[in-house]
Tab-separated table of C-alpha atoms in Angstrom:
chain	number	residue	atom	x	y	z
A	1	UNK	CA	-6.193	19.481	-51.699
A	2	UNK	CA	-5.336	17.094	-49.361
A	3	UNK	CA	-5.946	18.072	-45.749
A	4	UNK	CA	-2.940	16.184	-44.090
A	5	UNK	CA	-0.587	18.927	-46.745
A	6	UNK	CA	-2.150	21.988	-45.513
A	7	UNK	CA	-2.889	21.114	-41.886
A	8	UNK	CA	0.593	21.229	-40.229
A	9	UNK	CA	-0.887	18.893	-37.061
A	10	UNK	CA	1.387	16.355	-35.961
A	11	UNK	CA	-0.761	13.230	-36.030
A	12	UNK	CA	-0.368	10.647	-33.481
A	13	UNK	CA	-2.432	8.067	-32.413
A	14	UNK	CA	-3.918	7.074	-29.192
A	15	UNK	CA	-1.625	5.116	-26.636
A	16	UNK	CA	1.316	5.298	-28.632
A	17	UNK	CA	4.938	6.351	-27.107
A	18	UNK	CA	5.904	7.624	-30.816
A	19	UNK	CA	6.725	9.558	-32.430
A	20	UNK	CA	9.388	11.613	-30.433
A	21	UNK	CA	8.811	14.841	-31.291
A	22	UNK	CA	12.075	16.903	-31.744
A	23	UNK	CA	11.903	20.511	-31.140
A	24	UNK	CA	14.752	23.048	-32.127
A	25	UNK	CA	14.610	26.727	-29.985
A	26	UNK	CA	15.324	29.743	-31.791
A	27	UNK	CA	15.797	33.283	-31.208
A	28	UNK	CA	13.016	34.498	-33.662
A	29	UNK	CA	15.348	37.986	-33.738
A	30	UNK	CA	18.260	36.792	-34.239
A	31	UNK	CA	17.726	32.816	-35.511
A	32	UNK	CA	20.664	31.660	-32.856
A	33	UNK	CA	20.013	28.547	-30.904
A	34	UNK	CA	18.207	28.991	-27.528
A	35	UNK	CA	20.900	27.726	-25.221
A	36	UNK	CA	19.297	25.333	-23.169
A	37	UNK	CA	22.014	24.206	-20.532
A	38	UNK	CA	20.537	23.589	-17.325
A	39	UNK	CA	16.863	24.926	-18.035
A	40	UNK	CA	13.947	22.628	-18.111
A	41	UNK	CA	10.496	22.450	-20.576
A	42	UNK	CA	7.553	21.333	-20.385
A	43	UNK	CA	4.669	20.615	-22.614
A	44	UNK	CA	1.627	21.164	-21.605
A	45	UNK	CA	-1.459	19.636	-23.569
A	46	UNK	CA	-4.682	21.387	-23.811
A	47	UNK	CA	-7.487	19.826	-25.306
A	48	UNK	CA	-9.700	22.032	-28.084
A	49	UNK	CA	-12.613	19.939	-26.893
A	50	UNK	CA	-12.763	20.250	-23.458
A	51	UNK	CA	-10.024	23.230	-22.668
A	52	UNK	CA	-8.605	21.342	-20.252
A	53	UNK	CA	-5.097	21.193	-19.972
A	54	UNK	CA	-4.772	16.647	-19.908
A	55	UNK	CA	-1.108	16.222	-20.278
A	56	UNK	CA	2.178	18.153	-18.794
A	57	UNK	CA	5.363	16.929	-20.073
A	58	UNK	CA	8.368	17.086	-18.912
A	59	UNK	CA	10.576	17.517	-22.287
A	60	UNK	CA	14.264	15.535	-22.603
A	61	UNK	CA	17.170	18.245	-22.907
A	62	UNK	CA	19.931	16.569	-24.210
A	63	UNK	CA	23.195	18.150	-22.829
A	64	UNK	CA	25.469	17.242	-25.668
A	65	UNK	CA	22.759	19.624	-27.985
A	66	UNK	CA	21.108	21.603	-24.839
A	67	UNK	CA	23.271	24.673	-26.568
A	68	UNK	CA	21.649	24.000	-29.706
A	69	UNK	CA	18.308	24.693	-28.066
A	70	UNK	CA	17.404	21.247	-29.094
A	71	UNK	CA	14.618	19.415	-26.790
A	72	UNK	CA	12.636	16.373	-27.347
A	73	UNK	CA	9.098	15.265	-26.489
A	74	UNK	CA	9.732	11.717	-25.479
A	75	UNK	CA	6.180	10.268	-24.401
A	76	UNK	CA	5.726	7.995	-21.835
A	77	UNK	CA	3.343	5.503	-21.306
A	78	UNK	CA	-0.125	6.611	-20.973
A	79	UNK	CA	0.806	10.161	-22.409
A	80	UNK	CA	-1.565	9.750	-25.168
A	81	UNK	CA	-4.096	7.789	-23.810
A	82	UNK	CA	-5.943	10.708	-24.558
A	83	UNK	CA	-9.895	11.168	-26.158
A	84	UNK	CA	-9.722	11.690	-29.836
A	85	UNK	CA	-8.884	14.959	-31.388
A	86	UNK	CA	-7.594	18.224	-31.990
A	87	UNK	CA	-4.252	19.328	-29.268
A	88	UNK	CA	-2.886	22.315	-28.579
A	89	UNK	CA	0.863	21.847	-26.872
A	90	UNK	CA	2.313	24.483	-25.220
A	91	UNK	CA	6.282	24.232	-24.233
A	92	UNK	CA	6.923	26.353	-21.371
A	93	UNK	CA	10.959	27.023	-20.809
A	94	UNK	CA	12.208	27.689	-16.993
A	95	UNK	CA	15.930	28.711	-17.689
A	96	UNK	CA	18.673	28.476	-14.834
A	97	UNK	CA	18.282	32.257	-14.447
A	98	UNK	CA	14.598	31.255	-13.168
A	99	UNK	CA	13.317	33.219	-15.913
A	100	UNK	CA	10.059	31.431	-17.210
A	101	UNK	CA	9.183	31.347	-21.158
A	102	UNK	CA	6.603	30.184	-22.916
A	103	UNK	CA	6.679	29.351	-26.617
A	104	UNK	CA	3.845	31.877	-27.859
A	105	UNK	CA	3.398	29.613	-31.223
A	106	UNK	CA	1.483	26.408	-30.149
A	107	UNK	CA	2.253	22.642	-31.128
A	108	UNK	CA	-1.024	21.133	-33.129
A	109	UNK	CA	-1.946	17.709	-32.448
A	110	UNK	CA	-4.180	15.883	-33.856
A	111	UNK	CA	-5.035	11.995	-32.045
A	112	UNK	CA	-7.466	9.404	-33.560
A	113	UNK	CA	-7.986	6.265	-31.730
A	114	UNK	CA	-6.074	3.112	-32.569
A	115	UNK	CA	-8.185	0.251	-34.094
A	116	UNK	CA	-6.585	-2.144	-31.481
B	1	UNK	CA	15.410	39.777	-40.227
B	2	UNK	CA	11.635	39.203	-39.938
B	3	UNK	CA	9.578	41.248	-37.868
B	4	UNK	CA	7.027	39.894	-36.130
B	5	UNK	CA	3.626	41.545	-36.611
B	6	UNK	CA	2.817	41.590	-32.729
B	7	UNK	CA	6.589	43.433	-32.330
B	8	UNK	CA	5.376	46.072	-34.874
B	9	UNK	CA	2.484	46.880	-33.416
B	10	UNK	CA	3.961	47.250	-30.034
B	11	UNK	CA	5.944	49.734	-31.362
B	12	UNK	CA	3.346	51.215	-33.053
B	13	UNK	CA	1.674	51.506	-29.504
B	14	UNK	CA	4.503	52.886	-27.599
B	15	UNK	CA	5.192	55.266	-30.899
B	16	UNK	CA	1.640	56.478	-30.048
B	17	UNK	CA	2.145	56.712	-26.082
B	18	UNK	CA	5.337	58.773	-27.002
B	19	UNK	CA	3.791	61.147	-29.087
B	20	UNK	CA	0.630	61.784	-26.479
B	21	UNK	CA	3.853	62.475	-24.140
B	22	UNK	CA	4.999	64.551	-26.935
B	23	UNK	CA	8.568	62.710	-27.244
B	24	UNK	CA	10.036	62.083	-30.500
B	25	UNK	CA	9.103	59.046	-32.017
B	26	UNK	CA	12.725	58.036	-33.380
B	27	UNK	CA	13.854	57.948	-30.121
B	28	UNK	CA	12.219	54.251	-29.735
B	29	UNK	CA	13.322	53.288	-33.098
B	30	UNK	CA	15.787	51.268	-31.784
B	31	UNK	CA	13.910	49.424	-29.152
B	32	UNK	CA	14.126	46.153	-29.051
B	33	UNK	CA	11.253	44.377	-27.443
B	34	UNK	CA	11.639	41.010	-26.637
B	35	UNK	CA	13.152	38.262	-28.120
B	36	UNK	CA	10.782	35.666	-29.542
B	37	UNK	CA	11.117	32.091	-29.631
B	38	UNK	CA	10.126	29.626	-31.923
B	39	UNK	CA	10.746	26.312	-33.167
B	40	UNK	CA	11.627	23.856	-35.646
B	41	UNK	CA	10.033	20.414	-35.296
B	42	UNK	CA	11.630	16.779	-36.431
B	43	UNK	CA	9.555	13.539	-35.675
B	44	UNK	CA	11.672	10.175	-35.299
B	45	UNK	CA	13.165	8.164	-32.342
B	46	UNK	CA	15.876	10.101	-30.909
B	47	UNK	CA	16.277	8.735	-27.936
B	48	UNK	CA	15.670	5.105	-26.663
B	49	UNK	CA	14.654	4.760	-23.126
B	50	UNK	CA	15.794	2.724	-21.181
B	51	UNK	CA	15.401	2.148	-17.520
B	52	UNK	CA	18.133	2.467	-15.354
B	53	UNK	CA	18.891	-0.301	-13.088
B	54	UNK	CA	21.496	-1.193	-10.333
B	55	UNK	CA	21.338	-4.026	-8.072
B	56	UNK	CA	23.843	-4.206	-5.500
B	57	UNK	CA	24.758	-7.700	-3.782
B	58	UNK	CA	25.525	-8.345	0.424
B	59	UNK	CA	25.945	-11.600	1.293
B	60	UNK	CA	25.991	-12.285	5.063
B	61	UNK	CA	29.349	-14.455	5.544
B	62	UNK	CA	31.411	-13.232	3.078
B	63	UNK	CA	34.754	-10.743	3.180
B	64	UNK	CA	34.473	-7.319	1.238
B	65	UNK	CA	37.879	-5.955	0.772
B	66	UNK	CA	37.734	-1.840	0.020
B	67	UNK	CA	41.065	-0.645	-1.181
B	68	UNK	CA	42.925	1.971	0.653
B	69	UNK	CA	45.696	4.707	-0.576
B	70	UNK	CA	49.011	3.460	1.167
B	71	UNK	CA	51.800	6.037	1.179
B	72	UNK	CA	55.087	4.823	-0.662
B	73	UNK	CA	57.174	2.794	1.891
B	74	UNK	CA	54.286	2.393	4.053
B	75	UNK	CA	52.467	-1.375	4.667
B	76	UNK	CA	49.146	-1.271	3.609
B	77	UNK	CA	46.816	-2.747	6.245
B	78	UNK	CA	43.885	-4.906	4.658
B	79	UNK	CA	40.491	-3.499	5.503
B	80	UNK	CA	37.857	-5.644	4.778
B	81	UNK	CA	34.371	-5.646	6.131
B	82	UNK	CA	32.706	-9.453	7.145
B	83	UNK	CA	29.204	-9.010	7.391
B	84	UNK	CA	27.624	-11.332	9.165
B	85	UNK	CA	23.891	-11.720	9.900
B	86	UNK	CA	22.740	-9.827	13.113
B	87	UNK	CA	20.688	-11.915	15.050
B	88	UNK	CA	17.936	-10.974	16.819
B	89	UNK	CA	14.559	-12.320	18.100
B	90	UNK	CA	11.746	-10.668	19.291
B	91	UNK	CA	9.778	-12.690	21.851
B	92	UNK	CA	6.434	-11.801	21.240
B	93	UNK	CA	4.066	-12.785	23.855
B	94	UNK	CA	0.775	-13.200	23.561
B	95	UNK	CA	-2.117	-14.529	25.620
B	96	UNK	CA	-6.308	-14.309	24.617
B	97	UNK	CA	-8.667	-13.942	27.395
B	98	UNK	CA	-11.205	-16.816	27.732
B	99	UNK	CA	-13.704	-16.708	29.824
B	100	UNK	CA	-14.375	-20.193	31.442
B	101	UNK	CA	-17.649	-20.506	32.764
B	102	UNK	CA	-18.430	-23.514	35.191
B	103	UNK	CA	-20.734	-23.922	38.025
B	104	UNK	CA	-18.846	-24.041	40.728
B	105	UNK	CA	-19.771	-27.041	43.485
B	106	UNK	CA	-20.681	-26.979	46.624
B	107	UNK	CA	-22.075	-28.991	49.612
B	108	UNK	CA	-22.448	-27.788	52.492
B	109	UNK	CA	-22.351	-30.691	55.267
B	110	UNK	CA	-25.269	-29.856	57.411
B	111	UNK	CA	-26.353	-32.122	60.204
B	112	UNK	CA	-28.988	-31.772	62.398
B	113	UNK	CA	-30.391	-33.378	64.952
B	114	UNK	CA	-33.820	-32.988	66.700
B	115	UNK	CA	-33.962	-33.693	70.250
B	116	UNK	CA	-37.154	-36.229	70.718
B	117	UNK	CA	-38.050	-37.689	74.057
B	118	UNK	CA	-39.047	-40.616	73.546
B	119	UNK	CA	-40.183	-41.889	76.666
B	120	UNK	CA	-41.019	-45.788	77.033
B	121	UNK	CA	-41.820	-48.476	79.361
B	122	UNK	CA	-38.584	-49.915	80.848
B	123	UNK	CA	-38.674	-53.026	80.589
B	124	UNK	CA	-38.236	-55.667	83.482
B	125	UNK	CA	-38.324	-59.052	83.829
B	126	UNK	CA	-39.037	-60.699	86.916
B	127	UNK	CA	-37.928	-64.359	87.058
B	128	UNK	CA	-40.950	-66.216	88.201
B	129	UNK	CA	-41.506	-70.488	88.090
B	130	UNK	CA	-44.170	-71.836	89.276
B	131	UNK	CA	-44.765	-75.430	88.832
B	132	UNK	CA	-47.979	-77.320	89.619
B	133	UNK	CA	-49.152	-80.733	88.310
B	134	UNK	CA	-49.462	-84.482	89.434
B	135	UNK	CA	-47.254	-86.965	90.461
B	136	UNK	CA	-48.234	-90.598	90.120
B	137	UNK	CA	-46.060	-93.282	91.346
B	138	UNK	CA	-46.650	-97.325	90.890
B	139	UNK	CA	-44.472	-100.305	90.165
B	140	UNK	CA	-47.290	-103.090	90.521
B	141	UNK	CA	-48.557	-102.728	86.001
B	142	UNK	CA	-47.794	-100.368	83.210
B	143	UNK	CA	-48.667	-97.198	84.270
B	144	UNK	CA	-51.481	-96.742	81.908
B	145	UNK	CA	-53.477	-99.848	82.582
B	146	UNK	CA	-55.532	-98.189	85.169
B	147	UNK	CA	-57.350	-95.432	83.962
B	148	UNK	CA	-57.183	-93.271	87.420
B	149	UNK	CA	-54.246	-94.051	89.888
B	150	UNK	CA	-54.974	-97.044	91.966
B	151	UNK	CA	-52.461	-98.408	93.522
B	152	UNK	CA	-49.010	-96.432	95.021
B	153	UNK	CA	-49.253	-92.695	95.266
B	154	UNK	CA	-50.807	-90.009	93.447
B	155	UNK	CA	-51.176	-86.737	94.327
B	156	UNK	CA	-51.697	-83.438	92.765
B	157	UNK	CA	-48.665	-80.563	92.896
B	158	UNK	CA	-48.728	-76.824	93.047
């Protein structure tokens, strides 16, 4: 079977800005939307090579959706000007309480380098 | 509802704690953990970025009128702000060190004299005239036809 339907990576490659990568917060109990308003996230990227964490994110928060736990990984320039290979993203979540959560499932990325 | 595998064996562990305490293990049955979150992912473009930018414009010379609220039945005085350019100079001084190196002149005048005695013979001169000779007189010939005197007077002067 063809690895790219079983492996559920999210393929990007190197020194792109895209794709955005649109992430929708549940409460794994109770399915509601994570209500966002006023909190911030941040993905961190770890790399499976080295272990080092090489990117930390801040993630976009829309406020018209922020109650629909919606946030989106908008990369910036450089972002994944990273070596080739397997990702691990972690989205950390600091709501206006100050309470700090952390996503326990991982993001999978997978970069290859561009040809040009 | 799903359960999460890591929320059931929490509860398995604090089912096991409660028992070594010997409490009832239905008393936890309606624990509830924590709440989990997960999420759903979408690729695409959702948001286009674009770079905020403001530039605001002074010109030096010109009138900038800022509106004021004027009570009803009250003359509204213009405000306006003229900005003009401040002027200012900064005198900056500013002088290197050179070191000027010349020989300086100098002559000193010195005159000196050595006393010398020089002692000499004064001189004097003595007026003295002598006269000697001979005196021959003769009117008869030509005075040298005789060889000696002859005739009229000769004699011999000192």
């Amino acid at each position: 079977m063809d690895p790219r339907i079983t492996d559920n990576r999210i393929r990007l490659v190197r020194k792109d800005t895209g794709p955005q990568v649109q992430l929708t917060l549940t409460d794994d109990a109770t399915g509601a939307a994570v209500n966002l308003s006023g909190a911030t996230a941040t993905l961190h990227l770890k790399s499976l090579t080295t272990g080092t964490t090489v990117l930390s994110r801040a993630l976009t928060i829309p406020p018209s959706t922020a109650s629909q736990g919606v946030a989106v990984i908008v990369w910036s320039t450089g972002d994944l000007d990273q070596t080739p290979g397997d990702y691990d993203g972690e989205v950390e979540i600091v709501f206006t309480s100050g309470m700090r959560q952390t996503v326990y499932d991982v993001l999978k990325f997978r970069i290859r380098d561009e040809f040009a | 509802m799903r359960i999460d595998p890591r929320t059931t064996r929490i509860r398995a562990a604090i089912k096991a704690a409660a028992v070594r305490l010997g409490i009832s293990a239905g008393t936890f049955r309606a624990v509830t953990v924590v709440s989990y979150i997960r999420f759903r992912v979408a690729l695409g473009e959702f948001f286009k970025v674009q770079p905020l930018s403001d530039s605001a414009r002074v010109s030096e010379g010109e009138n900038y009128f800022a509106e004021d609220y004027v009570e009803p039945g009250y003359v509204a005085v213009p405000f306006y702000i003229n900005f003009s350019k401040v002027l200012s100079d900064l005198a900056v001084s500013a002088d290197a060190a050179a070191l000027s190196l010349s020989r300086a002149t100098s002559d000193t005048a010195s005159l000196t004299d050595a006393v010398a005695l020089a002692p000499r013979l004064g001189i004097i001169d003595q007026a003295a005239a002598s006269d000697s000779g001979s005196l021959r007189m003769q009117d008869y010939c030509d005075f040298t036809y005789f060889a000696e005197d002859y005739v009229g007077e000769s004699r011999v002067f000192t």
